[in-house]
Coordinates of C-alpha atoms in Angstrom, one line a residue:
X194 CA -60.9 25.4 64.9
X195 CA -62.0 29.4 63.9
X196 CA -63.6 30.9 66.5
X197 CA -67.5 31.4 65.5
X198 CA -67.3 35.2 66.6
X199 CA -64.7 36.1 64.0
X200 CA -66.8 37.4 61.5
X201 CA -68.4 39.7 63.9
X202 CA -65.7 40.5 65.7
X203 CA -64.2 41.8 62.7
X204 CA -66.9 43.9 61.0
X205 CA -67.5 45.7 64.5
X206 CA -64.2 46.7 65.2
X207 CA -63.3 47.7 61.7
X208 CA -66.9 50.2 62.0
X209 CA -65.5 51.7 65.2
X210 CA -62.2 52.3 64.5
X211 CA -59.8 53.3 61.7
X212 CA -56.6 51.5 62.6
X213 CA -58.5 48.3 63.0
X214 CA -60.2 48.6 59.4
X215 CA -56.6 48.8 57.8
X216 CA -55.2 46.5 59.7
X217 CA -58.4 43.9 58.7
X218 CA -58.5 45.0 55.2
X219 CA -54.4 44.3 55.3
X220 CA -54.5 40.9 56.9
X221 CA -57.1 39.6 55.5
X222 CA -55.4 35.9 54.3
X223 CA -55.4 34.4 58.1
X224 CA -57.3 34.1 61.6
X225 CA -57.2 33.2 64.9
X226 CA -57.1 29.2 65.1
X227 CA -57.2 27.3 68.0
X228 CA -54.9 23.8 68.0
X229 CA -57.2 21.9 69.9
X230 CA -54.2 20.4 72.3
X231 CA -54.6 22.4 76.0
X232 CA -51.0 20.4 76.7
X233 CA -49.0 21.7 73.5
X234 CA -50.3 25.0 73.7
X235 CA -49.1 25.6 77.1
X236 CA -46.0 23.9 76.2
X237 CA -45.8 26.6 73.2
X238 CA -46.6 29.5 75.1
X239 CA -43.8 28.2 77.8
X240 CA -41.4 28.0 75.5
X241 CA -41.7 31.9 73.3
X242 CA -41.7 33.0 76.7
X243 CA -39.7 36.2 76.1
X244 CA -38.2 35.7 72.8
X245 CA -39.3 37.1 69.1
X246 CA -41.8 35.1 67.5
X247 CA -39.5 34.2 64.7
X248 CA -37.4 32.6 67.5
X249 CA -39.8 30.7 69.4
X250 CA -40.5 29.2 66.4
X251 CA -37.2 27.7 65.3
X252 CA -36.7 26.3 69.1
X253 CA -40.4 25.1 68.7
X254 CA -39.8 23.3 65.5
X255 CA -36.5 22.1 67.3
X256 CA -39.3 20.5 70.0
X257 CA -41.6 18.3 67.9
X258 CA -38.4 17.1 65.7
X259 CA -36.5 15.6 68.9
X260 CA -39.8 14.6 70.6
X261 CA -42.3 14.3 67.7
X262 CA -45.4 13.3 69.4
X263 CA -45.6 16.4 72.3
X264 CA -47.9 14.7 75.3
X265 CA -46.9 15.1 79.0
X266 CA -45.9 11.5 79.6
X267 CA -43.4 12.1 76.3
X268 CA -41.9 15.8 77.4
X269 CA -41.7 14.3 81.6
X270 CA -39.6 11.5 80.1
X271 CA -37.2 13.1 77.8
X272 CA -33.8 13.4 78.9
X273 CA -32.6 17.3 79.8
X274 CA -30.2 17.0 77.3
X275 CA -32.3 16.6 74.2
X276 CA -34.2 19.7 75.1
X277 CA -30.9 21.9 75.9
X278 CA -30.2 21.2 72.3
X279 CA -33.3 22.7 71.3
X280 CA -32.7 25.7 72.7
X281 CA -34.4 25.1 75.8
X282 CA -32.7 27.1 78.8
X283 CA -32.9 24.4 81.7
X284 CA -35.5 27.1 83.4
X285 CA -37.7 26.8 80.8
X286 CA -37.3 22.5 80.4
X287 CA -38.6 22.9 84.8
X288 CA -41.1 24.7 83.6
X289 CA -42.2 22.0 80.6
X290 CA -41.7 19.3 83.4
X291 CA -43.6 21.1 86.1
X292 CA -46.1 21.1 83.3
X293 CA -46.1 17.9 82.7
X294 CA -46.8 16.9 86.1
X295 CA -50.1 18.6 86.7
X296 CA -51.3 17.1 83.6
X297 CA -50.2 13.8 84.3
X298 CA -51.3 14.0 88.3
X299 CA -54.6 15.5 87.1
X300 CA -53.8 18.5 89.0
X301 CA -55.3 20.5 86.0
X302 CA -58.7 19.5 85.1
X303 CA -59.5 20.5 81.3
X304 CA -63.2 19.1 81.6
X305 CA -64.0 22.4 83.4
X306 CA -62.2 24.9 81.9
X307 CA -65.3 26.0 79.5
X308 CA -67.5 27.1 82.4
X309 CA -64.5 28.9 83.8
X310 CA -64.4 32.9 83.7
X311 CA -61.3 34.0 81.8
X312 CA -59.5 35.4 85.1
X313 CA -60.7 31.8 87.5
X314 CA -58.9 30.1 84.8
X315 CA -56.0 32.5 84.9
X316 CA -55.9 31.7 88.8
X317 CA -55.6 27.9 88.1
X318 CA -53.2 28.0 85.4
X319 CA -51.2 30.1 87.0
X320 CA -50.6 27.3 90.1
X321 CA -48.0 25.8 87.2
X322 CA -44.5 26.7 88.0
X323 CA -43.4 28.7 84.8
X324 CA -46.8 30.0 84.0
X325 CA -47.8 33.8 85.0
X326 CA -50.3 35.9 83.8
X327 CA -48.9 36.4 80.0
X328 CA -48.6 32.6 79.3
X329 CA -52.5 32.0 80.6
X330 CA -53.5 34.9 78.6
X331 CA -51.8 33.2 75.8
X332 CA -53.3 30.3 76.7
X333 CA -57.2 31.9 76.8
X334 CA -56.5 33.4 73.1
X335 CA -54.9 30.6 71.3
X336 CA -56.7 27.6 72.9
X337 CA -59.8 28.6 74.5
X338 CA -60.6 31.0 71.7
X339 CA -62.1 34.1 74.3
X340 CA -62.8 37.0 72.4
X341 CA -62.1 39.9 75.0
X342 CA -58.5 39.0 76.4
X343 CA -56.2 41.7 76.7
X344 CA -52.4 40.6 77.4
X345 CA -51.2 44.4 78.6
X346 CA -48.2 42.7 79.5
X347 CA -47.4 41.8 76.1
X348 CA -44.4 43.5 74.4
X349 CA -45.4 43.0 71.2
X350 CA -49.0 44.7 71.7
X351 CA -47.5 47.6 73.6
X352 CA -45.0 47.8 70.4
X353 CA -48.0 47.9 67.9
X354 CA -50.0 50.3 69.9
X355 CA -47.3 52.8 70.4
X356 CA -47.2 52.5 66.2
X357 CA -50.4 53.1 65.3
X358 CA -51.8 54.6 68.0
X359 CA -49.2 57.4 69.4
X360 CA -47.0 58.1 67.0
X361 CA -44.3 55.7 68.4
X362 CA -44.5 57.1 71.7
X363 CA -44.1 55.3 74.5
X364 CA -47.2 54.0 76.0
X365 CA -48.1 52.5 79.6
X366 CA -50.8 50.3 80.8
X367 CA -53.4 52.6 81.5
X368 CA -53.0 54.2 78.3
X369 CA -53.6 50.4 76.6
X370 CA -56.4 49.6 78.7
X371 CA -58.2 53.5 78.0
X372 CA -57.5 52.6 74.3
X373 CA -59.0 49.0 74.0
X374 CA -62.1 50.0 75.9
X375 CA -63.8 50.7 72.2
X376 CA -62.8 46.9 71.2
X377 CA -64.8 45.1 73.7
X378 CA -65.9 42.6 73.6
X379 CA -63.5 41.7 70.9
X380 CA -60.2 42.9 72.2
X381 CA -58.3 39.2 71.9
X382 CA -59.4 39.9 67.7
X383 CA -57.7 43.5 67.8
X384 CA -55.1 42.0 69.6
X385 CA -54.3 39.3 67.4
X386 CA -54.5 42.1 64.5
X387 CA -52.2 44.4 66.1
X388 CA -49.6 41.4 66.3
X389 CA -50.1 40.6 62.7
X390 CA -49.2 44.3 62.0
X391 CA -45.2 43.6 63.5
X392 CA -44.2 40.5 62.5
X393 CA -44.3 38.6 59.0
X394 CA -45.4 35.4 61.0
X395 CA -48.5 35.1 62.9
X396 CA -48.6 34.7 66.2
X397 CA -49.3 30.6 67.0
X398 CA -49.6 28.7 70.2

C-alpha cells in the first residue's frame, strides 16, 4: 500500500525547501509502503532496534527463514533457541514474546487504531514490553502510513540532519524539531527522505 498523500507530500516539501528537492529529485525510484501486517511490523521494528539497517535486515531475513509464516501464535511457540540463532539477543526474543501475547490475548485492539491520534496510539503501543516511543513511531510511519511523524529519537535522522542541514555539526532535539517545523504536515515523507539519503537500503518495517 502507497500512502495517497505521497504525491503531495512530495511536491510541497520539495517547493519549500532545497535539501528536500535534491533529496526527491535523487530518490526518486521508491516510496514509503506500508506491509499491511500490524504484527510483523512490530516484530520488525523490535528486532532493528538499535542496529544499522543493513543488519536488521540480515537477522530479519534470518526470522522468516526459521519461522516462515511470522503470526503471534507462530513467534509465542518457537523455541528460544531458533531465534538466538538468528541473531536475536534473548532481550529482544521477551520482547517478540511479550508481543505476541497482547496480540494473541487481544490486549491490542487493531480495529481502533485508525480513529486513534498518532500520540493515543503511541500510549497503547507502548504498554508492550520492548516497545518505547522510537518503535511506535516506527510503527505509525511504516504501518499506519501518518504523514507528520517525527522520530527525534532516531539516530539515523539526527545523522542526516547534521549532513545536510549543519554542516555535520552536531545537532540536538530542539534544533530537529525548529527545523522540521517547515515540513508539516509531511514530516514522516522528509523523514523517510532523509533516511534514504544514508543508507543504500531503504528503510522497511
Amino acid at each position: 500500500m502507497i500512502p495517497a498523500y505521497w504525491t503531495q507530500a512530495v511536491q510541497d516539501l520539495a517547493s519549500r525547501d532545497q535539501v528536500m528537492c535534491q533529496l526527491i529529485q535523487r530518490f526518486d525510484d521508491i516510496v514509503l509502503r506500508s506491509r499491511g501486517n500490524a504484527f510483523s511490523t512490530l516484530a520488525r521494528s523490535i528486532v532493528g532496534q538499535q542496529i544499522s539497517v543493513k543488519a536488521a535486515e540480515s537477522v530479519w531475513q534470518k526470522v522468516i527463514n526459521a519461522v516462515p509464516d511470522i503470526t503471534p501464535h507462530t513467534i509465542h511457540a518457537a523455541e528460544e533457541g531458533l531465534l538466538r540463532a538468528c541473531g536475536l539477543s534473548l532481550r529482544k526474543i521477551s520482547y517478540l514474546q511479550d508481543l505476541s501475547r497482547h496480540f494473541r490475548e487481544g490486549v491490542l485492539d487493531v480495529s481502533t487504531w485508525d480513529a486513534l491520534s498518532d500520540e493515543a496510539l503511541i500510549a497503547e503501543l507502548i504498554q508492550v514490553k520492548g516497545i518505547g516511543r522510537w518503535t511506535a513511531e516506527m510503527f505509525l510511519i511504516f504501518h499506519m502510513l501518518r504523514p507528520d511523524v517525527l522520530p527525534l529519537d532516531d539516530i539515523g535522522l539526527q545523522r542526516a540532519i547534521s549532513r545536510h542541514y549543519f554542516d555535520s555539526e552536531p545537532v540536538d532535539k530542539k534544533m530537529m524539531h525548529a527545523l522540521a517545523q517547515s515540513w508539516q504536515p509531511w514530516r514522516s515523507v522528509a523523514t523517510w527522505y532523509l533516511w534514504r539519503s544514508l543508507d543504500p537500503f531503504p528503510v522497511e518495517y
